[in-house]
CSV table of C-alpha atoms in Angstrom, one decimal:
chain,number,residue,atom,x,y,z
A,194,MET,CA,0.1,-0.1,0.1
A,195,ASN,CA,1.6,3.2,-1.1
A,196,ILE,CA,-1.0,5.8,-0.4
A,197,ALA,CA,-3.0,5.9,2.8
A,198,THR,CA,-6.0,8.3,3.5
A,199,LEU,CA,-5.9,9.0,7.2
A,200,ASN,CA,-8.8,10.5,9.0
A,201,LEU,CA,-7.1,12.3,11.9
A,202,LEU,CA,-9.4,12.6,15.0
A,203,MET,CA,-9.4,14.4,18.3
A,204,THR,CA,-12.2,12.7,20.0
A,205,GLU,CA,-13.6,12.4,23.5
A,206,LEU,CA,-13.7,8.7,24.8
A,207,THR,CA,-16.1,7.6,27.2
A,208,TYR,CA,-13.5,7.1,30.1
A,209,ALA,CA,-10.4,9.0,28.8
A,210,PRO,CA,-9.4,11.9,31.1
A,211,CYS,CA,-7.3,13.6,28.5
A,212,PRO,CA,-7.4,14.5,24.8
A,213,VAL,CA,-7.0,11.5,22.4
A,214,ALA,CA,-5.8,11.7,18.8
A,215,SER,CA,-6.1,8.9,16.3
A,216,SER,CA,-5.1,8.4,12.7
A,217,GLY,CA,-8.3,6.9,11.5
A,218,GLU,CA,-11.2,4.6,12.3
A,219,TYR,CA,-10.6,0.9,13.1
A,220,GLU,CA,-11.9,-0.4,9.8
A,221,TYR,CA,-10.9,-1.4,6.3
A,222,GLU,CA,-7.3,-1.4,5.5
A,223,LEU,CA,-6.2,0.1,8.7
A,224,ALA,CA,-8.0,-2.6,10.7
A,225,HIS,CA,-6.5,-5.3,8.4
A,226,CYS,CA,-3.0,-3.9,8.8
A,227,LEU,CA,-3.3,-3.9,12.7
A,228,LEU,CA,-4.7,-7.4,12.9
A,229,SER,CA,-2.2,-8.7,10.5
A,230,PHE,CA,0.7,-7.2,12.5
A,231,LYS,CA,-0.5,-8.2,15.8
A,232,ASN,CA,-1.8,-11.7,15.0
A,233,ALA,CA,-0.1,-12.8,11.8
A,234,ALA,CA,3.5,-11.5,12.6
A,235,ARG,CA,3.4,-9.2,9.6
A,236,THR,CA,6.4,-7.0,10.9
A,237,ASP,CA,6.7,-5.7,7.3
A,238,LEU,CA,3.6,-3.4,8.2
A,239,LEU,CA,5.4,-2.0,11.2
A,240,SER,CA,6.7,1.1,9.2
A,241,TYR,CA,3.3,1.9,8.0
A,242,LEU,CA,1.7,1.6,11.5
A,243,GLY,CA,4.5,3.6,12.9
A,244,SER,CA,3.9,6.3,10.4
A,245,ALA,CA,0.2,6.3,11.2
A,246,LEU,CA,1.0,6.7,15.0
A,247,ALA,CA,3.4,9.5,14.3
A,248,ARG,CA,0.7,11.4,12.4
A,249,SER,CA,-1.5,11.0,15.5
A,250,LEU,CA,1.2,12.3,17.7
A,251,VAL,CA,2.0,15.3,15.6
A,252,PHE,CA,-1.8,16.0,15.4
A,253,LEU,CA,-2.0,15.8,19.2
A,254,CYS,CA,0.8,18.0,19.8
A,255,GLN,CA,-0.4,20.7,17.3
A,256,GLU,CA,-3.9,20.6,19.2
A,257,VAL,CA,-2.7,20.9,22.7
A,258,GLY,CA,0.3,23.3,21.8
A,259,LEU,CA,3.4,21.3,22.5
A,260,THR,CA,5.7,24.3,22.6
A,261,GLN,CA,3.5,26.0,25.2
A,262,VAL,CA,3.6,22.7,27.3
A,263,SER,CA,7.2,21.6,27.0
A,264,GLY,CA,9.2,24.7,26.0
A,265,LYS,CA,12.4,24.7,23.9
A,266,ASP,CA,14.8,21.7,24.0
A,267,ALA,CA,12.5,19.8,26.2
A,268,SER,CA,12.0,16.1,26.6
A,269,VAL,CA,8.6,14.4,25.9
A,270,TYR,CA,8.2,10.8,26.8
A,271,LEU,CA,6.1,8.5,24.8
A,272,VAL,CA,4.7,5.8,27.2
A,273,PRO,CA,3.1,2.8,25.3
A,274,ILE,CA,0.2,0.9,27.0
A,275,PRO,CA,1.8,-2.5,28.0
A,276,SER,CA,0.6,-5.8,26.8
A,277,SER,CA,-0.2,-8.7,29.2
A,278,ARG,CA,2.5,-11.4,29.7
A,279,GLN,CA,0.1,-13.9,28.1
A,280,SER,CA,-0.2,-11.6,25.1
A,281,VAL,CA,3.5,-11.1,24.7
A,282,GLY,CA,4.1,-14.9,25.2
A,283,ARG,CA,1.7,-15.6,22.4
A,284,ARG,CA,2.8,-12.9,19.9
A,285,GLY,CA,6.5,-12.5,20.9
A,286,PHE,CA,6.3,-8.8,21.2
A,287,ALA,CA,4.2,-6.1,22.6
A,288,PRO,CA,2.4,-4.3,19.7
A,289,ALA,CA,2.0,-0.8,21.3
A,290,SER,CA,5.7,-0.8,22.3
A,291,GLU,CA,6.9,-1.8,18.8
A,292,ILE,CA,4.7,0.7,17.0
A,293,THR,CA,5.6,3.5,19.4
A,294,ARG,CA,9.4,3.0,18.8
A,295,ASP,CA,9.0,3.1,15.2
A,296,ALA,CA,6.8,6.3,15.3
A,297,SER,CA,9.4,8.1,17.6
A,298,LYS,CA,12.0,7.9,14.8
A,299,LEU,CA,9.8,10.2,12.5
A,300,LEU,CA,9.1,13.0,15.1
A,301,PRO,CA,12.5,14.8,15.5
A,302,SER,CA,12.1,16.4,12.0
A,303,THR,CA,8.8,17.8,13.0
A,304,TYR,CA,9.9,19.3,16.4
A,305,PRO,CA,13.7,19.6,16.1
A,306,GLY,CA,13.9,21.4,19.5
A,307,VAL,CA,12.1,18.6,21.3
A,308,SER,CA,13.6,15.2,22.4
A,309,PHE,CA,11.0,12.3,22.0
A,310,THR,CA,11.9,9.3,24.1
A,311,VAL,CA,10.0,6.0,24.3
A,312,LEU,CA,9.7,5.2,28.0
A,313,GLU,CA,8.5,1.8,29.0
A,314,ALA,CA,7.1,3.3,32.2
A,315,LEU,CA,4.1,0.9,32.8
A,316,ARG,CA,3.7,-2.8,33.4
A,317,PRO,CA,0.6,-5.0,33.9
A,318,LEU,CA,-0.4,-6.2,37.3
A,319,TYR,CA,1.4,-9.5,38.3
A,320,ALA,CA,-0.6,-12.6,39.3
A,321,GLY,CA,-1.5,-12.4,43.0
A,322,GLU,CA,-0.3,-8.7,43.3
A,323,GLY,CA,-2.9,-6.2,44.5
A,324,THR,CA,-5.5,-8.9,44.6
A,325,GLU,CA,-8.0,-6.5,46.4
A,326,VAL,CA,-8.4,-4.5,43.2
A,327,LEU,CA,-9.3,-7.7,41.2
A,328,THR,CA,-12.2,-8.7,43.2
A,329,GLY,CA,-15.4,-9.0,41.0
A,330,ARG,CA,-13.3,-8.3,37.8
A,331,ALA,CA,-15.1,-9.0,34.6
A,332,LYS,CA,-14.3,-12.2,32.9
A,333,GLY,CA,-13.8,-13.0,29.3
A,334,SER,CA,-11.6,-11.3,26.6
A,335,GLN,CA,-11.5,-7.6,26.4
A,336,LYS,CA,-13.3,-7.6,22.9
A,337,GLN,CA,-16.3,-9.4,24.5
A,338,LEU,CA,-16.9,-6.9,27.3
A,339,GLY,CA,-19.0,-3.9,27.3
A,340,GLN,CA,-17.8,-0.4,28.0
A,341,GLN,CA,-18.3,-0.5,31.9
A,342,ALA,CA,-16.9,-3.9,32.0
A,343,ARG,CA,-13.9,-2.8,30.2
A,344,TYR,CA,-13.5,0.1,32.4
A,345,TRP,CA,-13.8,-1.9,35.7
A,346,ARG,CA,-11.4,-4.6,34.4
A,347,MET,CA,-8.7,-2.0,33.9
A,348,GLN,CA,-9.0,-0.4,37.3
A,349,GLY,CA,-5.8,-0.9,39.2
A,350,SER,CA,-4.5,-3.2,36.5
A,351,LEU,CA,-1.2,-1.2,35.9
A,352,ARG,CA,1.8,-0.2,37.9
A,353,VAL,CA,4.9,2.0,37.3
A,354,ARG,CA,7.8,-0.2,36.1
A,355,GLN,CA,10.8,-0.2,38.2
A,356,PRO,CA,14.3,-0.8,36.8
A,357,ALA,CA,16.3,-3.9,37.7
A,358,LEU,CA,18.4,-2.0,40.2
A,359,SER,CA,15.4,-0.7,42.1
A,360,TRP,CA,16.5,-3.0,45.0
A,361,ALA,CA,19.6,-0.7,45.2
A,362,GLY,CA,17.5,2.5,45.5
A,363,ARG,CA,17.4,3.3,41.8
A,364,TYR,CA,13.8,4.0,41.1
A,365,LEU,CA,12.1,5.4,38.0
A,366,ASP,CA,11.3,9.1,38.7
A,367,LEU,CA,8.5,10.4,36.7
A,368,SER,CA,8.1,13.7,38.7
A,369,GLY,CA,7.5,16.7,36.2
A,370,ARG,CA,8.0,14.5,33.0
A,371,VAL,CA,5.9,15.4,30.2
A,372,CYS,CA,4.3,12.2,28.9
A,373,ILE,CA,1.9,11.1,26.0
A,374,ILE,CA,0.2,7.8,26.3
A,375,CYS,CA,0.4,5.7,23.1
A,376,ASP,CA,-1.6,2.6,22.0
A,377,ASP,CA,-2.5,0.8,19.0
A,378,VAL,CA,-6.3,0.8,19.3
A,379,ALA,CA,-8.5,3.1,21.4
A,380,THR,CA,-12.0,1.9,22.1
A,381,THR,CA,-13.6,3.2,25.2
A,382,GLY,CA,-10.5,4.9,26.8
A,383,ALA,CA,-10.3,2.4,29.8
A,384,SER,CA,-6.8,1.5,29.2
A,385,ILE,CA,-5.8,5.3,28.7
A,386,ALA,CA,-7.6,6.1,31.9
A,387,GLU,CA,-5.7,3.6,33.8
A,388,ALA,CA,-2.3,4.7,32.4
A,389,TYR,CA,-3.2,8.2,33.1
A,390,ARG,CA,-4.0,7.5,36.7
A,391,VAL,CA,-0.9,5.7,37.4
A,392,LEU,CA,1.5,8.2,35.5
A,393,SER,CA,-0.3,11.1,37.2
A,394,GLU,CA,0.0,9.7,40.7
A,395,ALA,CA,3.7,9.3,39.9
A,396,GLY,CA,4.0,13.0,39.3
A,397,ALA,CA,4.1,13.0,35.5
A,398,TYR,CA,2.3,15.5,33.4
A,399,VAL,CA,0.2,13.7,30.7
A,400,VAL,CA,-0.5,15.9,27.8
A,401,GLY,CA,-2.6,13.5,26.0
A,402,ALA,CA,-2.9,10.1,24.3
A,403,ALA,CA,-2.3,9.0,20.7
A,404,ALA,CA,-3.4,5.7,18.9
A,405,VAL,CA,-3.2,4.3,15.5
A,406,ALA,CA,-6.9,3.8,15.3
A,407,ARG,CA,-10.0,4.1,17.3
A,408,VAL,CA,-13.3,2.2,17.3
A,409,GLN,CA,-16.0,4.4,16.1
A,410,ARG,CA,-19.3,4.1,17.8
A,411,ARG,CA,-22.2,4.7,15.4
A,412,SER,CA,-23.6,7.3,17.9
A,413,GLU,CA,-20.6,9.6,17.6
A,414,LEU,CA,-20.3,12.2,15.0
A,415,PRO,CA,-16.8,13.9,16.1
A,416,SER,CA,-15.2,16.6,13.9
A,417,SER,CA,-12.6,15.2,11.5
A,418,GLN,CA,-9.8,16.2,9.3
A,419,PHE,CA,-9.2,14.3,6.1
A,420,ILE,CA,-5.6,14.3,4.8
A,421,SER,CA,-3.8,12.2,2.2
A,422,TYR,CA,-0.2,11.0,2.9
A,423,GLU,CA,2.5,9.1,0.9
A,424,ILE,CA,3.7,6.4,3.2
C-alpha cells in the first residue's frame, strides 16, 4: 500500500480523562494492517503503522500546543500501553511498544527542538499482586466486554515499572516528566484512563494520548480532518 488516506481525529472517549488523537477509524485497510501485524506477525507493516501513529502524535501536539507545554529543547516521553504477559508470550512482542518505537523515529524532524523518548514506564499487574483490586473483575476477553466492564477490568491493572536495580534504590522518577500515552487501538479509553491515573499519581504531566486507530461508535459524530499522505 503506497497511499493511505488518514482521518485524523481528536475525540472524547467515554473514560479517557485527557485529549486522544487517532489517525483513523478501526476499519478497512487500517484494521486489516493492525490485525495482520498483531496476530499474523506481519512485521513488514510496522513502518506503515509507525507512520500512522506519528501522524496522530503530531496532530495531538498541534492541538494541545506542544511548545507551550514543553518549551524549547524539552523532553517528551512516549509511554506505550503495555501488553499482558500472556499476549507477549503468544505474539512474541508487545504491539503498542513496537509501533511507538517506530513512530518516535519520525518525530524529531517535526519538532527539532524537542526530544521524543520512548519510556516503558508501565507494566501489567502481576498474578497475585494487589488482589484486592481484582475482586469482581469482569471475565472474558477484552473484545467481548461492554464499556463499563472494560473500565472496571482496567481499574488497578497497571503499575509503574521499576528498573532492575530498584533494590539498590534506583527507582524510575516520573516527577515533572511530560508524557504522551500511546496505544494501537483506542476503544472506550479505559486503558488510557488507567495509564493516566498511574502516571499522574507518579508525578508525570500527561499531555494526552495517541493511537493508530480508534473504534468508532455509530452514535458519535466527531469533527474530523481528512488528509492524504504518502507512506
